[in-house]
PDB file of C-alpha atoms in Angstrom:
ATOM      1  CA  UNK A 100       0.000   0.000   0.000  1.00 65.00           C
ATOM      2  CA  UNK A 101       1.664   3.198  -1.380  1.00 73.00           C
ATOM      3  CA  UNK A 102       2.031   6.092   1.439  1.00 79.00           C
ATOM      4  CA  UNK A 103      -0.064   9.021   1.408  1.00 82.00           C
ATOM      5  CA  UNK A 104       1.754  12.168   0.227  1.00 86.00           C
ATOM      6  CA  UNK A 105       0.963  14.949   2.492  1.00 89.00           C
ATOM      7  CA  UNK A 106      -0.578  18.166   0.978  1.00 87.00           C
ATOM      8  CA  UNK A 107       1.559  21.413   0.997  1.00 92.00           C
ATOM      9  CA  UNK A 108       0.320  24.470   3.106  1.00 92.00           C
ATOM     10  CA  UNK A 109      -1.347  26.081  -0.436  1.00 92.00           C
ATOM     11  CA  UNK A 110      -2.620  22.948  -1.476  1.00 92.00           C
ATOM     12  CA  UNK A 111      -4.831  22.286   1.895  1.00 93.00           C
ATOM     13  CA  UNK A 112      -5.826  26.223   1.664  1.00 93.00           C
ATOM     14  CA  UNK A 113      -7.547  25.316  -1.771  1.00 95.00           C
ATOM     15  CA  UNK A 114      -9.230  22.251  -0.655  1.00 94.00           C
ATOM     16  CA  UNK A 115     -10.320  23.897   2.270  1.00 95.00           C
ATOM     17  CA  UNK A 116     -11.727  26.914   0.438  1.00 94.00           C
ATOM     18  CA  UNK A 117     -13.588  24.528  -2.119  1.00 95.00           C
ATOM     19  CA  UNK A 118     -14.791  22.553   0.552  1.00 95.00           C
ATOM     20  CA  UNK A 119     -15.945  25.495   2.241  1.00 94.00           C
ATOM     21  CA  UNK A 120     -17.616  26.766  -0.896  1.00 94.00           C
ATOM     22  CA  UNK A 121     -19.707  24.229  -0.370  1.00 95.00           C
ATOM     23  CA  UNK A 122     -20.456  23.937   3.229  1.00 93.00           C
ATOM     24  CA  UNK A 123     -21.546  28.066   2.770  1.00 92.00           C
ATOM     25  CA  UNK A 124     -24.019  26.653   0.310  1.00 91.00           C
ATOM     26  CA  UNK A 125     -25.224  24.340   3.180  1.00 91.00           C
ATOM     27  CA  UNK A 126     -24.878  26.440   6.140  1.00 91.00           C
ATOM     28  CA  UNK A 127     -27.874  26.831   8.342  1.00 90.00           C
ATOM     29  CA  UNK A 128     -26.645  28.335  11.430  1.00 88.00           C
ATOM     30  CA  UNK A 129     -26.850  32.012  12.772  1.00 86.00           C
ATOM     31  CA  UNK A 130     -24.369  34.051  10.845  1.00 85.00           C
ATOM     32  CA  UNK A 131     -22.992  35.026  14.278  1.00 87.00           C
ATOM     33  CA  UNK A 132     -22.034  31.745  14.786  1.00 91.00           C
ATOM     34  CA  UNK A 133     -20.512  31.406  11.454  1.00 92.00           C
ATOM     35  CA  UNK A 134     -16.991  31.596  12.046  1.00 92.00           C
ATOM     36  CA  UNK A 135     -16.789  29.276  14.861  1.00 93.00           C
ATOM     37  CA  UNK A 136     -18.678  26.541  12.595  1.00 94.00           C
ATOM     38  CA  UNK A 137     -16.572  27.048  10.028  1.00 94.00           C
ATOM     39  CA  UNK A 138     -13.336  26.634  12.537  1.00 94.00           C
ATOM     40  CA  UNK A 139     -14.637  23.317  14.004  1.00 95.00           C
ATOM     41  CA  UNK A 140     -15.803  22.359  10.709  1.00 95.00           C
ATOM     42  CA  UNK A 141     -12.426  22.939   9.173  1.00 95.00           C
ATOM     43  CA  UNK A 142      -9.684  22.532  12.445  1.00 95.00           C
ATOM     44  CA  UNK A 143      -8.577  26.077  11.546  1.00 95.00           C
ATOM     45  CA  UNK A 144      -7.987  28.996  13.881  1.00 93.00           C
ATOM     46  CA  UNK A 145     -10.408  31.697  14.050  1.00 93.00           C
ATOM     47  CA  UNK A 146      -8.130  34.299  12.209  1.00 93.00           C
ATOM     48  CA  UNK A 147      -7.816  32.005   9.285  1.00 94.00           C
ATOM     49  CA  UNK A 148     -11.358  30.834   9.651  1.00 94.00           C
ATOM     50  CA  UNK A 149     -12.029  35.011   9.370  1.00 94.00           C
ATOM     51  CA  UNK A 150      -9.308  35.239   6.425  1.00 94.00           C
ATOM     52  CA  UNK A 151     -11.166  32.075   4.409  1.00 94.00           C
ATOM     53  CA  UNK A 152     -14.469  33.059   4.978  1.00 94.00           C
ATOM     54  CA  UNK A 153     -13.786  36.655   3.465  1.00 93.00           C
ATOM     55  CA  UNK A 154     -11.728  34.779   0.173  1.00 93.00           C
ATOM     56  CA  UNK A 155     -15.136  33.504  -0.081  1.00 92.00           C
ATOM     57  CA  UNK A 156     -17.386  36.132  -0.467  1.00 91.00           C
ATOM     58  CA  UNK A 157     -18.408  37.375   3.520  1.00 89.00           C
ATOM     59  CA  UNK A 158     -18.115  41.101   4.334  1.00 90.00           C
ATOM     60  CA  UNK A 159     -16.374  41.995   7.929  1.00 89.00           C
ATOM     61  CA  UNK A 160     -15.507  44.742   9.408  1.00 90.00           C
ATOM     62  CA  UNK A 161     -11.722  46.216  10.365  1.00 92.00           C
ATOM     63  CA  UNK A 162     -13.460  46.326  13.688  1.00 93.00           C
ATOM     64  CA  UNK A 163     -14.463  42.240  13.586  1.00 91.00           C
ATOM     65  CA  UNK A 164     -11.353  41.733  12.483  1.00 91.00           C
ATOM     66  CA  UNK A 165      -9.317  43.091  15.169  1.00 94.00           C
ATOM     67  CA  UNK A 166     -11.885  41.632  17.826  1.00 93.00           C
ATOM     68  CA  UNK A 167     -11.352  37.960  16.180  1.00 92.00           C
ATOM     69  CA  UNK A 168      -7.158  38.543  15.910  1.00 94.00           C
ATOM     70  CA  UNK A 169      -7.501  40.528  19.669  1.00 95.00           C
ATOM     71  CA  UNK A 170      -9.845  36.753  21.207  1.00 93.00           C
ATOM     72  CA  UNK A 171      -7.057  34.731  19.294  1.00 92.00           C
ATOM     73  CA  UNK A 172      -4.042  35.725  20.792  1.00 95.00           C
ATOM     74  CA  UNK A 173      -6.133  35.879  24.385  1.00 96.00           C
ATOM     75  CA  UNK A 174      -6.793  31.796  23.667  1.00 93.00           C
ATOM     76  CA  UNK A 175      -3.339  31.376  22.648  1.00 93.00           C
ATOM     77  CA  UNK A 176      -2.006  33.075  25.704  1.00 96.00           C
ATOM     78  CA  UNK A 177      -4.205  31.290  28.152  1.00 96.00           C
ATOM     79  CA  UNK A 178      -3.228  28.182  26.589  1.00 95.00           C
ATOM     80  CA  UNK A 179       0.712  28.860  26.750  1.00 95.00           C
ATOM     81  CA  UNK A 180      -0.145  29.743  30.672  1.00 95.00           C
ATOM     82  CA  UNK A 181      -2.370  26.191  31.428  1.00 96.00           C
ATOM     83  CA  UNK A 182       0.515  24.875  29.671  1.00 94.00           C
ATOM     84  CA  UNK A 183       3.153  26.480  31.763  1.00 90.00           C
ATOM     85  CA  UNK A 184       1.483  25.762  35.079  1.00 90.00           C
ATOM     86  CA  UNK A 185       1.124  22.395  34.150  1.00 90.00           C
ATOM     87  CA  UNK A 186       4.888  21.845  33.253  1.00 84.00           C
ATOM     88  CA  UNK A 187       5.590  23.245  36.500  1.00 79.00           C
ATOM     89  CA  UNK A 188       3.470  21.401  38.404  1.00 82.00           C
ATOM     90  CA  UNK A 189       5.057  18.322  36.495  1.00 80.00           C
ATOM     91  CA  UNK A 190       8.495  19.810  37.584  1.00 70.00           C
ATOM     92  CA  UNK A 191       7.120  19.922  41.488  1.00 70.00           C
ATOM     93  CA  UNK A 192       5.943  16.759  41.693  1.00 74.00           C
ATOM     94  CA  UNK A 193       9.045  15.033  39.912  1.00 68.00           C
ATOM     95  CA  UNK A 194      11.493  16.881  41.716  1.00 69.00           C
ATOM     96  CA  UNK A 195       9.868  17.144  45.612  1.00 69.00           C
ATOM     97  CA  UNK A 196      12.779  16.372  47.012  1.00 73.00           C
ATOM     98  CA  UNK A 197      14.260  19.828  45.718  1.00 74.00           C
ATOM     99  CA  UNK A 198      13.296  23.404  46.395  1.00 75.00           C
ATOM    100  CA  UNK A 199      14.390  26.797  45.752  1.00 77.00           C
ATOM    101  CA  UNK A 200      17.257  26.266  48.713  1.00 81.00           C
ATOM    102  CA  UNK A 201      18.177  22.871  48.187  1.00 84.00           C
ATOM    103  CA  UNK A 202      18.858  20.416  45.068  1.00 82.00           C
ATOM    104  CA  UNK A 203      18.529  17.635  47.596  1.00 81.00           C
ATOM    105  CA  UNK A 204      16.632  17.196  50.088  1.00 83.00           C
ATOM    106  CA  UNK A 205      17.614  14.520  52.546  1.00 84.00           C
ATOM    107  CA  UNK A 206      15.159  14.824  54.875  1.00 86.00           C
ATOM    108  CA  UNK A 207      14.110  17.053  57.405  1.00 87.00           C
ATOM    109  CA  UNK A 208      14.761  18.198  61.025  1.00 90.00           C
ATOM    110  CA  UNK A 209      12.535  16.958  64.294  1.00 92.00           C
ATOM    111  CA  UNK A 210      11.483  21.102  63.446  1.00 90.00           C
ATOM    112  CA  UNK A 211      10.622  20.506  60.405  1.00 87.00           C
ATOM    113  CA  UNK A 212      13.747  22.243  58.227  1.00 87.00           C
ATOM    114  CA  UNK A 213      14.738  20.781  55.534  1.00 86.00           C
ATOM    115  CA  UNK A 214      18.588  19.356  54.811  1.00 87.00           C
ATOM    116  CA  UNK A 215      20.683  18.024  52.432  1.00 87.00           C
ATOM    117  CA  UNK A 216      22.705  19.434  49.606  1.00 87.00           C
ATOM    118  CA  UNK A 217      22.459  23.392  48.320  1.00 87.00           C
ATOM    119  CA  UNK A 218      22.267  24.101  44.967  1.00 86.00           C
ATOM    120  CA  UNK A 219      25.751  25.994  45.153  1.00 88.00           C
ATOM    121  CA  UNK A 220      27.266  22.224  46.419  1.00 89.00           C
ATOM    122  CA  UNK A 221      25.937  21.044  43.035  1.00 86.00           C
ATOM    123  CA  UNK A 222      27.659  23.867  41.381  1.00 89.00           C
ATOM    124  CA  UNK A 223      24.833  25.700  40.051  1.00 87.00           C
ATOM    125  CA  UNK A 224      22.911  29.210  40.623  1.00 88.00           C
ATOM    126  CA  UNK A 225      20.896  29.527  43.189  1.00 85.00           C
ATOM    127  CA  UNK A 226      19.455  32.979  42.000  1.00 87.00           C
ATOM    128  CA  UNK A 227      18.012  30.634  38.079  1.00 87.00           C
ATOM    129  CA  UNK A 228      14.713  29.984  38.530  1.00 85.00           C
ATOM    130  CA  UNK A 229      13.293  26.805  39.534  1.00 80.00           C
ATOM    131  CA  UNK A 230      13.272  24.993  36.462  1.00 79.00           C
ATOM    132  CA  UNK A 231      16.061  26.394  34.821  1.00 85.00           C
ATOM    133  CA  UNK A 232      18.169  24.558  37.860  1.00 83.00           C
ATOM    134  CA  UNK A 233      16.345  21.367  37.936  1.00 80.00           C
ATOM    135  CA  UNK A 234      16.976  20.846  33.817  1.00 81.00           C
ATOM    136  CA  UNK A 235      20.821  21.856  35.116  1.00 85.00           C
ATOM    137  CA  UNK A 236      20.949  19.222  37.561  1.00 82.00           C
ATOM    138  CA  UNK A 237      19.031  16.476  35.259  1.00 80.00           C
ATOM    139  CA  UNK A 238      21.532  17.225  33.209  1.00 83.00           C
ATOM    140  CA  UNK A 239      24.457  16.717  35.736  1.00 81.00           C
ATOM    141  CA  UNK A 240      22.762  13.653  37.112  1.00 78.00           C
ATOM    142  CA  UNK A 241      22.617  11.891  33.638  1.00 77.00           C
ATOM    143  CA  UNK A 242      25.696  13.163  31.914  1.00 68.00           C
TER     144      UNK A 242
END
């Protein structure tokens, strides 16, 4: 069974627009609405959803159109942060027996202080942020 050749970025642009010829022709939900149909009918983002939609034939404003790009790069940002908090969260859970003092922890004190081995010991900054010097100490660990 031959491979599938995968479409270039112009070629999926032109199926996409003649598919969404078509699907206009069909479309029976609230203009409003339109451009988020047309992105979950087409996986596109809502800028190029607004870009396509005026190659074929629908009339928005400059004012839409910075609204749509303005809501874009809000989603985009809020993803990046989920995404961030997650990776950090990831980091704190992988790494709890390290903290902004101490690369190792060894355990702690009948008072409840931590001990064990400073980040300077391990030879790196203790001023990097946290994830900067656990990917430095990974890095010592397994090299």
């Amino acid at each position: 069974m031959a491979k599938k050749k995968k479409l270039t970025k112009a070629e999926r642009k032109e199926t996409r627009l003649r598919k969404g010829k078509q699907w206009l022709l069909t479309y029976t939900g609230s203009p409003k609405k339109m451009n988020k149909h047309y992105r979950e009918r087409f996986h596109v983002d809502a800028v190029t959803a607004a870009k396509d939609l005026q190659e074929l034939g629908l009339n928005y404003t400059q004012e839409q159109l910075d609204q749509i790009k303005r809501a874009e790069e809000q989603r985009l940002r809020q993803r990046r942060m989920e995404r961030e908090a997650k990776e950090r969260e990831r980091l704190a859970e992988l790494y709890e027996d390290c903290d902004g003092r101490f690369a190792f922890i060894a355990g702690y004190t009948d008072g409840g202080a931590p001990y064990g081995v400073m980040w300077e010991e391990v030879g790196i900054d203790p001023g990097l942020p946290f994830e900067e010097k656990v990917k430095l100490y990974r890095m010592q660990m397994l090299g």
